[in-house]
mmCIF file of C-alpha atoms in Angstrom:
data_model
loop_
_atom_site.group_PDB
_atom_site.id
_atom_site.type_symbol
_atom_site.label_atom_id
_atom_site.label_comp_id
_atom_site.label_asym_id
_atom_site.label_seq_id
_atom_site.Cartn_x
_atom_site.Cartn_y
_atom_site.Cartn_z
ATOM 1 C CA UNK A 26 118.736 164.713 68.274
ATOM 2 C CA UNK A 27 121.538 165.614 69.866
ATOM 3 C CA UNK A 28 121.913 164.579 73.672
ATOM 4 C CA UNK A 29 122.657 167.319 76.281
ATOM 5 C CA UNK A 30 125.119 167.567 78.320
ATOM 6 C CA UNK A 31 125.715 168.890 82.343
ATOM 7 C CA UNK A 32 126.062 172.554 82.300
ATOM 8 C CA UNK A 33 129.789 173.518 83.020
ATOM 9 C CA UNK A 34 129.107 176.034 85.386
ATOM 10 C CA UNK A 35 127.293 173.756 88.048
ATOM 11 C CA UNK A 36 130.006 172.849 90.713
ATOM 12 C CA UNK A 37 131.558 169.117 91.492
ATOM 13 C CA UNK A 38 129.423 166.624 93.518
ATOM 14 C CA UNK A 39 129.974 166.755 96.865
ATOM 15 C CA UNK A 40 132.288 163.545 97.859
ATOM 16 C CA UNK A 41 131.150 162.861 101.301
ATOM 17 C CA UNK A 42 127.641 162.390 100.062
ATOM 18 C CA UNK A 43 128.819 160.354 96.892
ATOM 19 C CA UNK A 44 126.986 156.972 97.313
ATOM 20 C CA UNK A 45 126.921 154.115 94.193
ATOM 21 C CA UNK A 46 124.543 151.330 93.816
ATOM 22 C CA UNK A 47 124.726 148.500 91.289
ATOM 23 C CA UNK A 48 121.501 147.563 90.061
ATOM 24 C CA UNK A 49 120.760 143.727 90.587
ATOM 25 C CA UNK A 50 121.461 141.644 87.793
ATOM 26 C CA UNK A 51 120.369 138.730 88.783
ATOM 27 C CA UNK A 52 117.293 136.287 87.636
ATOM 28 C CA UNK A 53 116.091 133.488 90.468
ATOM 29 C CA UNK A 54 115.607 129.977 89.209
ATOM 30 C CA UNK A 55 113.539 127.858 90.887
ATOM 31 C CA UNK A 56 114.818 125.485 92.852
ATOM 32 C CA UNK A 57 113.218 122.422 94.729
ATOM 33 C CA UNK A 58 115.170 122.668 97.852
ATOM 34 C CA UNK A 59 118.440 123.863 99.452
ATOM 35 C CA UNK A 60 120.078 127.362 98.151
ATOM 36 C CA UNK A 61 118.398 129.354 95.258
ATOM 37 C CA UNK A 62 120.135 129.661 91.917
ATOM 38 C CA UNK A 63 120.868 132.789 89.712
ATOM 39 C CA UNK A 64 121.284 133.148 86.433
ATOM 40 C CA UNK A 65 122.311 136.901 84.678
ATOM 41 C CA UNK A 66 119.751 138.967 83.006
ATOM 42 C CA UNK A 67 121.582 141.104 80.821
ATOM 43 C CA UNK A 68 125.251 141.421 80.220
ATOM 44 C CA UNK A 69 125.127 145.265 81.412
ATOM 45 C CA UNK A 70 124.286 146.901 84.093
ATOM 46 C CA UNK A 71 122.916 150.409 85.190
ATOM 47 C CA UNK A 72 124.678 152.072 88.725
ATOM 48 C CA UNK A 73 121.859 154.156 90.508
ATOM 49 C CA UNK A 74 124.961 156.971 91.827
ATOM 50 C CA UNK A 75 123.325 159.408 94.710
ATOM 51 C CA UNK A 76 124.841 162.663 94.304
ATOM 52 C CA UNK A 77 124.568 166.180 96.302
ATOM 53 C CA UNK A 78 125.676 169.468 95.077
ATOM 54 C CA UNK A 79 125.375 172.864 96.610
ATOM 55 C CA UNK A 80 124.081 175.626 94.352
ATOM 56 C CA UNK A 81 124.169 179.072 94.975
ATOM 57 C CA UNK A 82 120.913 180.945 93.420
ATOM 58 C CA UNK A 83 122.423 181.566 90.039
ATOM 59 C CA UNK A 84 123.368 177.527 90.062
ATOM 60 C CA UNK A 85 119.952 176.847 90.967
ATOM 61 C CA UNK A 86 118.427 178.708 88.045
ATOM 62 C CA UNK A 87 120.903 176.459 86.216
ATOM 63 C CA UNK A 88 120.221 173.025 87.239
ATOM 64 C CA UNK A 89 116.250 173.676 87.079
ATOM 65 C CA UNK A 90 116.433 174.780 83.633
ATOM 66 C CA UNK A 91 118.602 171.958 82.958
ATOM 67 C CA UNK A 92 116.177 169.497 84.647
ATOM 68 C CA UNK A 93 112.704 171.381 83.141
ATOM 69 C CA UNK A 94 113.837 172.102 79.780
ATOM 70 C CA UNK A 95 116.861 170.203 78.584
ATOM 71 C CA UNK A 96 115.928 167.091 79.779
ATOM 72 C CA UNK A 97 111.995 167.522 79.560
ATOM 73 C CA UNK A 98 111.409 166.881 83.340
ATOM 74 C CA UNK A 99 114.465 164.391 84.001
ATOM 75 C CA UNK A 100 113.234 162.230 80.813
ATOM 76 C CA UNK A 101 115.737 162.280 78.501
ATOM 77 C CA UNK A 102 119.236 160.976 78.417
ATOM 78 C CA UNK A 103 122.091 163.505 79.018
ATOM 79 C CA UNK A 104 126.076 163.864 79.099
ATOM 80 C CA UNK A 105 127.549 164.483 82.578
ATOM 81 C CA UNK A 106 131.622 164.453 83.985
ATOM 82 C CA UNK A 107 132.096 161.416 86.304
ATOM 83 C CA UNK A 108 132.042 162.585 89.727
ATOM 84 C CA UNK A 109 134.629 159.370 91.067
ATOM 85 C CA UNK A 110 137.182 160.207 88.239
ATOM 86 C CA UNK A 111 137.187 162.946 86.200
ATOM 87 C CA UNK A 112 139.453 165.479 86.574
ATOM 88 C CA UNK A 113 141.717 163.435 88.543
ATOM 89 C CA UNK A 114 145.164 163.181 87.993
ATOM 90 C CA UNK A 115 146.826 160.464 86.244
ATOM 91 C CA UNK A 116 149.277 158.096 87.544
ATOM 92 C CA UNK A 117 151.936 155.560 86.178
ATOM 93 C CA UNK A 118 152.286 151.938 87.634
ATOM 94 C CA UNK A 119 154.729 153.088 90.099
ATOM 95 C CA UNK A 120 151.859 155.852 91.488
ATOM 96 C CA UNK A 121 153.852 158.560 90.271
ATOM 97 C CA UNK A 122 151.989 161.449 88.745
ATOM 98 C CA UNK A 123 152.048 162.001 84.719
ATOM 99 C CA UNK A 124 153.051 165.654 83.929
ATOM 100 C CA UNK A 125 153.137 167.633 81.201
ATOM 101 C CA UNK A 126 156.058 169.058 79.909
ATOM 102 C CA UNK A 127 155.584 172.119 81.926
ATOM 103 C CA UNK A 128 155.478 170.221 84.804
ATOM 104 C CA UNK A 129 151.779 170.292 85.510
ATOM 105 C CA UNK A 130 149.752 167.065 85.852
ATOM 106 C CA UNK A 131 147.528 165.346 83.194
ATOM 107 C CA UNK A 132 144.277 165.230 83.813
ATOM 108 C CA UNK A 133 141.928 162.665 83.070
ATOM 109 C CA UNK A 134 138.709 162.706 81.990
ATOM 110 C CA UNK A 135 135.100 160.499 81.700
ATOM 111 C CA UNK A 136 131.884 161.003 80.840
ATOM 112 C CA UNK A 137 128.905 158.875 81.843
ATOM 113 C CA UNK A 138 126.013 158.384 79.560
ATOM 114 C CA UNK A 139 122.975 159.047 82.359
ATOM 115 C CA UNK A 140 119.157 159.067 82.648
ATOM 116 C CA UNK A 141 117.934 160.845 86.177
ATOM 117 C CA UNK A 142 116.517 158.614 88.912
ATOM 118 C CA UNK A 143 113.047 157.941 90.120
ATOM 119 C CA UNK A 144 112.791 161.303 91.920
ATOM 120 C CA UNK A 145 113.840 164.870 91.082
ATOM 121 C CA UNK A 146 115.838 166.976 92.697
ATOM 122 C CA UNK A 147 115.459 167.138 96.301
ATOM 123 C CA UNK A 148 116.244 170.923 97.285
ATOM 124 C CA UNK A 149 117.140 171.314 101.173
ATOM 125 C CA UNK A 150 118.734 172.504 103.485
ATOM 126 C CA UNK A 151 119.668 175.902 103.131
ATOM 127 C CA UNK A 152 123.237 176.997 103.691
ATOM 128 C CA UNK A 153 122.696 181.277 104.024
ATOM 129 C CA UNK A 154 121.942 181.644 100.474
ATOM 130 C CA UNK A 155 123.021 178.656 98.999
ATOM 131 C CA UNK A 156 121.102 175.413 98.865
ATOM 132 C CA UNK A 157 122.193 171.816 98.646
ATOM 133 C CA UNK A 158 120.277 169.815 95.650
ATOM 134 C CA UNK A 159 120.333 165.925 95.891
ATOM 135 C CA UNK A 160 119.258 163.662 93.596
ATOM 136 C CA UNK A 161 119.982 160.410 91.720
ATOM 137 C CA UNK A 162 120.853 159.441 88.498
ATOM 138 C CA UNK A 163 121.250 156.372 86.803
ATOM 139 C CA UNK A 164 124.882 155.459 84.668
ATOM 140 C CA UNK A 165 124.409 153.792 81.666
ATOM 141 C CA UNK A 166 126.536 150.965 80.232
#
């Protein structure tokens, strides 16, 4: 089975509603008095990364076919650009941007292995035709 991957034509997340949450790793140990322990669960962790896109209505038929049909109601995994760094240029150590020999910068790129979050898409408010879609999803180590 091959797993899919987010549709090219759907726009960048929005960045001012970009929001990342590690999930909790940690195990409580009993402890008889004072300060409670932790130990680690597993050695990787899932971030739960909020994201908010607006769609215009040809976007929209998009993502819901995406979410109904490629991903069988949000339950399968799926293939999707990282919104905090791809497409970004790169820099050297000095912070000085890597070009091409045409002089235009290199670009990097990531791709996060992702399951969708506990909800699906939230669709609201509307922005003259287009809408803004929020939702979750879950990046995989």
């Amino acid at each position: 089975m091959t797993v899919p991957t987010w549709p090219s034509e759907l726009p960048r997340p929005l960045r001012s509603a970009y929001a990342e949450t590690p999930q909790d790793n940690r195990r409580r140990r009993a402890a008889e008095h004072g300060v409670p322990r932790y130990a680690p669960r597993y050695s990787a962790v899932p971030a739960l990364v909020q994201l908010t896109l607006v769609l215009d209505p040809e976007q929209q038929g998009i993502l819901d076919r995406f979410y109904r049909a490629d991903l069988a109601t949000g339950t399968l995994p799926f293939w999707m650009p990282d919104p905090r760094r791809d497409g970004l240029p790169l820099l050297d150590t000095d912070g000085t941007l890597l070009l091409f020999e045409d002089d235009t910068p290199i670009l990097g790129e990531r791709v996060m292995l992702c399951l969708w979050g506990d909800e699906p898409p939230l669709k609201g408010p509307v922005r003259g035709s287009s809408v803004d879609y929020s939702f979750a999803v879950y990046d995989l180590p």
